[in-house]
Amino acid sequence: MELTNIGTIKDVMSRNGFTFSKALGQNFLINPTVCPKIAELGGCRSGTAAIEIGTGVGVLTKELALRCDRVLAVEIDERLRPVLAETLAEFDNIEIVFGDILKTDLSALIKEKLPDFDEIVVCANLPYYITSPVIMKLLEERPPIRSITVMVQKEAADRLCAKPGTRECGAVTAAVNYYSEPKMLFRVNRGSFMPSPNVDSAVIRLDIPDKPRYTVPDEKLFFRIIRASFAQRRKQLLNPLSAALAIPKQELAEMLGKCGIKQTARPEELKMEDIVALCETLTTK
Ligand code: SAM
């Protein structure tokens, strides 16, 4: 079944009484070049298993199944059950779990469904309304996955792949850089989807090493510093940081100086090493 063909999609949808849900971020891919590229660049090959978040009618699921030994997908919309039974009928290496990815214990699911795989990758065209929470969940919970290759809104991709210490950087950039090595792969224009969203998209890949890329003495404090620093991205970080950490400004200014950070620095100027140094200084104070 040609799942990027608009006629085919409309036909299978109407036969199963399915209509798009805007609230669930249902913009399905109709550009035939995109899904094979996500699967290839996402590391799908023999010997690997892929996890997909949000199958839609199965256009990417199918490309993953053609290249990987197994595909495990989590889809929230039960109405897609009969649609997928039709569109993916020819594959015997796909399992779809119906549920909310944000409420799914992914490590437990992997243990149960993919116990024999050392190489597990995540590939998805993410629903845009939960891009950051999904990515942070995948990184923070540390399920045994090698990489995350996802399509997200272009602006989110720019933020996620920004170099720490540059203007595009935000709290999520710092968090993502702690756990993974982000890479921008390619852009996808809004006309590649049905229905067409109001924004363009991009595919990014996050490579996940076995351990976080930076060593910090107190992970909780490290993330508190990130959240507090970037709460007001364009403002100097001394005030919000002093308030959030309950440290007098003068004392904090001295600590920043010790770490080689200017008193007048704005969060967007912070490099990962600066945040690590600040965390170390605060831990030993
Ligand atoms: N992979 C398909 C494609 O590329 O055409 C569909 C992508 S569409 C942007 C996002 C999909 O994620 C939809 O199928 C939607 O129902 C599903 N979804 C939305 N929220 C979800 C959630 N919390 N957990 C799991 N799936 C979700």
GROMACS .gro file of C-alpha atoms and ligand atoms in nm:
model
  312
    1MET     CA    1   0.000   0.000   0.000
    2GLU     CA    2   0.141   0.342  -0.098
    3LEU     CA    3   0.104   0.530   0.229
    4THR     CA    4   0.225   0.867   0.100
    5ASN     CA    5  -0.044   0.873  -0.166
    6ILE     CA    6  -0.317   1.120  -0.067
    7GLY     CA    7  -0.589   0.916  -0.237
    8THR     CA    8  -0.482   0.598  -0.056
    9ILE     CA    9  -0.472   0.772   0.282
   10LYS     CA   10  -0.812   0.934   0.232
   11ASP     CA   11  -0.957   0.604   0.117
   12VAL     CA   12  -0.831   0.399   0.413
   13MET     CA   13  -0.930   0.676   0.655
   14SER     CA   14  -1.285   0.710   0.524
   15ARG     CA   15  -1.339   0.333   0.513
   16ASN     CA   16  -1.251   0.326   0.884
   17GLY     CA   17  -1.436   0.645   0.975
   18PHE     CA   18  -1.112   0.818   1.080
   19THR     CA   19  -1.076   1.197   1.089
   20PHE     CA   20  -0.765   1.399   1.184
   21SER     CA   21  -0.733   1.522   1.541
   22LYS     CA   22  -0.562   1.860   1.559
   23ALA     CA   23  -0.530   1.825   1.937
   24LEU     CA   24  -0.317   1.511   1.892
   25GLY     CA   25  -0.086   1.681   1.642
   26GLN     CA   26  -0.198   1.460   1.356
   27ASN     CA   27  -0.017   1.590   1.049
   28PHE     CA   28   0.069   1.286   0.842
   29LEU     CA   29   0.367   1.271   0.605
   30ILE     CA   30   0.285   1.257   0.234
   31ASN     CA   31   0.630   1.336   0.091
   32PRO     CA   32   0.764   0.994  -0.020
   33THR     CA   33   1.132   1.084   0.028
   34VAL     CA   34   1.114   1.179   0.396
   35CYS     CA   35   1.039   0.851   0.580
   36PRO     CA   36   1.305   0.641   0.405
   37LYS     CA   37   1.556   0.915   0.490
   38ILE     CA   38   1.454   0.922   0.859
   39ALA     CA   39   1.487   0.543   0.877
   40GLU     CA   40   1.828   0.538   0.705
   41LEU     CA   41   1.977   0.832   0.895
   42GLY     CA   42   1.819   0.702   1.216
   43GLY     CA   43   2.039   0.391   1.202
   44CYS     CA   44   1.771   0.137   1.108
   45ARG     CA   45   1.933  -0.178   0.977
   46SER     CA   46   1.942  -0.551   1.026
   47GLY     CA   47   2.013  -0.643   1.390
   48THR     CA   48   1.848  -0.330   1.528
   49ALA     CA   49   1.506  -0.261   1.675
   50ALA     CA   50   1.325   0.069   1.631
   51ILE     CA   51   1.082   0.242   1.862
   52GLU     CA   52   0.836   0.479   1.701
   53ILE     CA   53   0.622   0.736   1.880
   54GLY     CA   54   0.297   0.813   1.698
   55THR     CA   55   0.233   0.591   1.397
   56GLY     CA   56  -0.039   0.787   1.217
   57VAL     CA   57  -0.139   0.559   0.929
   58GLY     CA   58   0.198   0.383   0.949
   59VAL     CA   59   0.397   0.560   0.678
   60LEU     CA   60   0.719   0.576   0.882
   61THR     CA   61   0.643   0.253   1.072
   62LYS     CA   62   0.658   0.068   0.742
   63GLU     CA   63   1.000   0.213   0.646
   64LEU     CA   64   1.136   0.119   0.989
   65ALA     CA   65   0.998  -0.235   0.955
   66LEU     CA   66   1.161  -0.274   0.613
   67ARG     CA   67   1.505  -0.206   0.762
   68CYS     CA   68   1.498  -0.319   1.129
   69ASP     CA   69   1.438  -0.663   1.276
   70ARG     CA   70   1.158  -0.532   1.497
   71VAL     CA   71   0.950  -0.220   1.541
   72LEU     CA   72   0.773  -0.128   1.861
   73ALA     CA   73   0.539   0.169   1.829
   74VAL     CA   74   0.344   0.366   2.089
   75GLU     CA   75   0.034   0.542   1.954
   76ILE     CA   76  -0.221   0.726   2.166
   77ASP     CA   77  -0.516   0.721   1.926
   78GLU     CA   78  -0.714   0.395   1.949
   79ARG     CA   79  -0.915   0.501   1.642
   80LEU     CA   80  -0.606   0.414   1.436
   81ARG     CA   81  -0.622   0.047   1.536
   82PRO     CA   82  -0.835  -0.072   1.238
   83VAL     CA   83  -0.650   0.163   1.000
   84LEU     CA   84  -0.311   0.020   1.099
   85ALA     CA   85  -0.443  -0.337   1.085
   86GLU     CA   86  -0.502  -0.267   0.716
   87THR     CA   87  -0.202  -0.052   0.624
   88LEU     CA   88   0.060  -0.265   0.799
   89ALA     CA   89  -0.104  -0.605   0.738
   90GLU     CA   90   0.191  -0.738   0.537
   91PHE     CA   91   0.442  -0.694   0.824
   92ASP     CA   92   0.497  -0.947   1.101
   93ASN     CA   93   0.774  -0.756   1.280
   94ILE     CA   94   0.567  -0.461   1.406
   95GLU     CA   95   0.398  -0.435   1.744
   96ILE     CA   96   0.183  -0.135   1.830
   97VAL     CA   97   0.107  -0.048   2.190
   98PHE     CA   98  -0.184   0.193   2.232
   99GLY     CA   99  -0.114   0.450   2.501
  100ASP     CA  100   0.029   0.788   2.588
  101ILE     CA  101   0.407   0.796   2.545
  102LEU     CA  102   0.436   1.042   2.835
  103LYS     CA  103   0.274   0.788   3.066
  104THR     CA  104   0.465   0.489   2.931
  105ASP     CA  105   0.746   0.325   3.125
  106LEU     CA  106   0.973   0.284   2.825
  107SER     CA  107   1.250   0.094   3.005
  108ALA     CA  108   0.995  -0.163   3.127
  109LEU     CA  109   0.839  -0.185   2.780
  110ILE     CA  110   1.179  -0.244   2.619
  111LYS     CA  111   1.261  -0.511   2.876
  112GLU     CA  112   0.933  -0.685   2.805
  113LYS     CA  113   0.910  -0.646   2.427
  114LEU     CA  114   1.268  -0.613   2.300
  115PRO     CA  115   1.477  -0.817   2.547
  116ASP     CA  116   1.716  -0.951   2.283
  117PHE     CA  117   1.826  -0.623   2.127
  118ASP     CA  118   2.146  -0.433   2.208
  119GLU     CA  119   2.090  -0.179   1.933
  120ILE     CA  120   1.766   0.011   1.983
  121VAL     CA  121   1.694   0.342   1.810
  122VAL     CA  122   1.401   0.581   1.835
  123CYS     CA  123   1.263   0.727   1.512
  124ALA     CA  124   0.953   0.944   1.496
  125ASN     CA  125   0.765   1.230   1.345
  126LEU     CA  126   0.676   1.378   1.683
  127PRO     CA  127   0.344   1.544   1.763
  128TYR     CA  128   0.458   1.904   1.805
  129TYR     CA  129   0.253   1.976   2.117
  130ILE     CA  130   0.476   1.747   2.324
  131THR     CA  131   0.817   1.774   2.151
  132SER     CA  132   1.022   1.885   2.452
  133PRO     CA  133   0.854   1.665   2.716
  134VAL     CA  134   0.899   1.357   2.494
  135ILE     CA  135   1.264   1.430   2.420
  136MET     CA  136   1.341   1.507   2.784
  137LYS     CA  137   1.162   1.190   2.896
  138LEU     CA  138   1.366   0.981   2.651
  139LEU     CA  139   1.689   1.138   2.775
  140GLU     CA  140   1.621   1.164   3.149
  141GLU     CA  141   1.477   0.817   3.204
  142ARG     CA  142   1.775   0.669   3.020
  143PRO     CA  143   1.608   0.374   2.854
  144PRO     CA  144   1.864   0.161   2.667
  145ILE     CA  145   1.849   0.347   2.335
  146ARG     CA  146   2.140   0.453   2.112
  147SER     CA  147   1.988   0.749   1.935
  148ILE     CA  148   1.675   0.955   1.883
  149THR     CA  149   1.598   1.067   1.529
  150VAL     CA  150   1.293   1.288   1.522
  151MET     CA  151   1.109   1.538   1.310
  152VAL     CA  152   1.017   1.847   1.507
  153GLN     CA  153   0.911   2.202   1.431
  154LYS     CA  154   1.200   2.388   1.263
  155GLU     CA  155   1.231   2.644   1.545
  156ALA     CA  156   1.246   2.363   1.803
  157ALA     CA  157   1.513   2.189   1.594
  158ASP     CA  158   1.719   2.510   1.584
  159ARG     CA  159   1.690   2.542   1.961
  160LEU     CA  160   1.773   2.176   2.028
  161CYS     CA  161   2.076   2.179   1.797
  162ALA     CA  162   2.204   2.526   1.893
  163LYS     CA  163   2.561   2.544   2.014
  164PRO     CA  164   2.566   2.617   2.389
  165GLY     CA  165   2.685   2.974   2.443
  166THR     CA  166   2.498   3.112   2.140
  167ARG     CA  167   2.182   3.321   2.110
  168GLU     CA  168   1.952   3.035   2.002
  169CYS     CA  169   2.039   2.838   2.316
  170GLY     CA  170   1.772   2.764   2.582
  171ALA     CA  171   1.731   2.541   2.887
  172VAL     CA  172   1.642   2.248   2.662
  173THR     CA  173   1.965   2.298   2.460
  174ALA     CA  174   2.173   2.265   2.775
  175ALA     CA  175   1.979   1.962   2.896
  176VAL     CA  176   1.999   1.789   2.558
  177ASN     CA  177   2.374   1.857   2.536
  178TYR     CA  178   2.425   1.704   2.879
  179TYR     CA  179   2.275   1.371   2.773
  180SER     CA  180   2.346   1.358   2.400
  181GLU     CA  181   2.518   1.493   2.094
  182PRO     CA  182   2.259   1.671   1.881
  183LYS     CA  183   2.285   1.703   1.504
  184MET     CA  184   2.063   1.881   1.252
  185LEU     CA  185   1.991   1.641   0.963
  186PHE     CA  186   1.755   1.800   0.711
  187ARG     CA  187   1.467   2.042   0.668
  188VAL     CA  188   1.115   1.941   0.565
  189ASN     CA  189   0.869   2.197   0.432
  190ARG     CA  190   0.508   2.226   0.549
  191GLY     CA  191   0.375   2.098   0.213
  192SER     CA  192   0.511   1.752   0.298
  193PHE     CA  193   0.221   1.690   0.539
  194MET     CA  194  -0.152   1.632   0.528
  195PRO     CA  195  -0.308   1.843   0.663
  196SER     CA  196  -0.034   2.101   0.609
  197PRO     CA  197   0.077   2.269   0.938
  198ASN     CA  198   0.154   2.644   0.964
  199VAL     CA  199   0.522   2.579   1.024
  200ASP     CA  200   0.816   2.408   0.857
  201SER     CA  201   0.993   2.114   1.019
  202ALA     CA  202   1.336   1.961   1.051
  203VAL     CA  203   1.475   1.620   1.136
  204ILE     CA  204   1.738   1.602   1.408
  205ARG     CA  205   1.937   1.319   1.556
  206LEU     CA  206   2.053   1.291   1.916
  207ASP     CA  207   2.330   1.036   1.973
  208ILE     CA  208   2.329   0.905   2.327
  209PRO     CA  209   2.653   0.786   2.487
  210ASP     CA  210   2.638   0.527   2.767
  211LYS     CA  211   2.701   0.798   3.025
  212PRO     CA  212   2.609   1.169   3.020
  213ARG     CA  213   2.873   1.375   2.836
  214TYR     CA  214   2.961   1.582   3.144
  215THR     CA  215   3.044   1.479   3.498
  216VAL     CA  216   2.863   1.683   3.761
  217PRO     CA  217   2.870   1.638   4.139
  218ASP     CA  218   2.495   1.690   4.180
  219GLU     CA  219   2.264   1.630   3.883
  220LYS     CA  220   1.958   1.781   4.052
  221LEU     CA  221   2.146   2.102   4.129
  222PHE     CA  222   2.288   2.108   3.774
  223PHE     CA  223   1.935   2.108   3.629
  224ARG     CA  224   1.815   2.363   3.884
  225ILE     CA  225   2.093   2.595   3.769
  226ILE     CA  226   1.991   2.541   3.405
  227ARG     CA  227   1.622   2.605   3.472
  228ALA     CA  228   1.687   2.913   3.684
  229SER     CA  229   1.946   3.059   3.446
  230PHE     CA  230   1.729   3.027   3.135
  231ALA     CA  231   1.401   3.130   3.298
  232GLN     CA  232   1.457   3.480   3.157
  233ARG     CA  233   1.675   3.416   2.856
  234ARG     CA  234   1.757   3.773   2.760
  235LYS     CA  235   1.824   3.900   3.114
  236GLN     CA  236   2.145   3.883   3.313
  237LEU     CA  237   2.153   3.562   3.510
  238LEU     CA  238   2.273   3.699   3.846
  239ASN     CA  239   1.928   3.808   3.974
  240PRO     CA  240   1.716   3.505   3.879
  241LEU     CA  241   1.990   3.266   3.983
  242SER     CA  242   2.039   3.436   4.318
  243ALA     CA  243   1.663   3.419   4.384
  244ALA     CA  244   1.620   3.058   4.270
  245LEU     CA  245   1.919   2.927   4.464
  246ALA     CA  246   1.861   3.151   4.768
  247ILE     CA  247   2.220   3.281   4.759
  248PRO     CA  248   2.290   3.652   4.825
  249LYS     CA  249   2.384   3.835   4.505
  250GLN     CA  250   2.728   3.940   4.627
  251GLU     CA  251   2.819   3.584   4.722
  252LEU     CA  252   2.689   3.446   4.394
  253ALA     CA  253   2.875   3.712   4.197
  254GLU     CA  254   3.198   3.595   4.359
  255MET     CA  255   3.118   3.235   4.271
  256LEU     CA  256   3.048   3.328   3.911
  257GLY     CA  257   3.383   3.508   3.902
  258LYS     CA  258   3.556   3.197   4.039
  259CYS     CA  259   3.408   3.001   3.747
  260GLY     CA  260   3.523   3.259   3.493
  261ILE     CA  261   3.165   3.377   3.432
  262LYS     CA  262   3.106   3.754   3.403
  263GLN     CA  263   2.868   3.906   3.660
  264THR     CA  264   2.678   4.061   3.371
  265ALA     CA  265   2.654   3.736   3.172
  266ARG     CA  266   2.324   3.639   3.013
  267PRO     CA  267   2.220   3.272   3.007
  268GLU     CA  268   2.272   3.249   2.631
  269GLU     CA  269   2.644   3.313   2.689
  270LEU     CA  270   2.682   3.010   2.917
  271LYS     CA  271   2.881   2.718   2.781
  272MET     CA  272   2.825   2.368   2.919
  273GLU     CA  273   3.161   2.388   3.099
  274ASP     CA  274   3.046   2.708   3.276
  275ILE     CA  275   2.733   2.539   3.410
  276VAL     CA  276   2.938   2.238   3.523
  277ALA     CA  277   3.190   2.468   3.697
  278LEU     CA  278   2.913   2.660   3.871
  279CYS     CA  279   2.756   2.334   3.989
  280GLU     CA  280   3.092   2.223   4.128
  281THR     CA  281   3.150   2.555   4.306
  282LEU     CA  282   2.801   2.554   4.456
  283THR     CA  283   2.840   2.196   4.576
  284THR     CA  284   3.164   2.268   4.759
  285LYS     CA  285   3.057   2.602   4.910
  286SAM     N1  286   0.425   0.895   1.202
  286SAM     C1  287   0.311   0.949   1.132
  286SAM     C2  288   0.354   1.028   1.010
  286SAM     O1  289   0.472   1.063   1.003
  286SAM     O2  290   0.270   1.055   0.924
  286SAM     C3  291   0.224   1.038   1.225
  286SAM     C4  292   0.293   1.159   1.282
  286SAM     S1  293   0.181   1.271   1.359
  286SAM     C5  294   0.279   1.420   1.351
  286SAM     C6  295   0.192   1.236   1.533
  286SAM     C7  296   0.131   1.104   1.580
  286SAM     O3  297   0.151   1.094   1.721
  286SAM     C8  298  -0.017   1.089   1.558
  286SAM     O4  299  -0.046   0.963   1.508
  286SAM     C9  300  -0.079   1.106   1.699
  286SAM     O5  301  -0.200   1.037   1.717
  286SAM    C10  302   0.033   1.049   1.785
  286SAM     N2  303   0.035   1.101   1.923
  286SAM    C11  304  -0.005   1.222   1.967
  286SAM     N3  305   0.014   1.234   2.099
  286SAM    C12  306   0.069   1.117   2.141
  286SAM    C13  307   0.109   1.067   2.269
  286SAM     N4  308   0.100   1.142   2.379
  286SAM     N5  309   0.159   0.942   2.276
  286SAM    C14  310   0.170   0.864   2.164
  286SAM     N6  311   0.132   0.906   2.041
  286SAM    C15  312   0.082   1.031   2.029
   0.00000   0.00000   0.00000
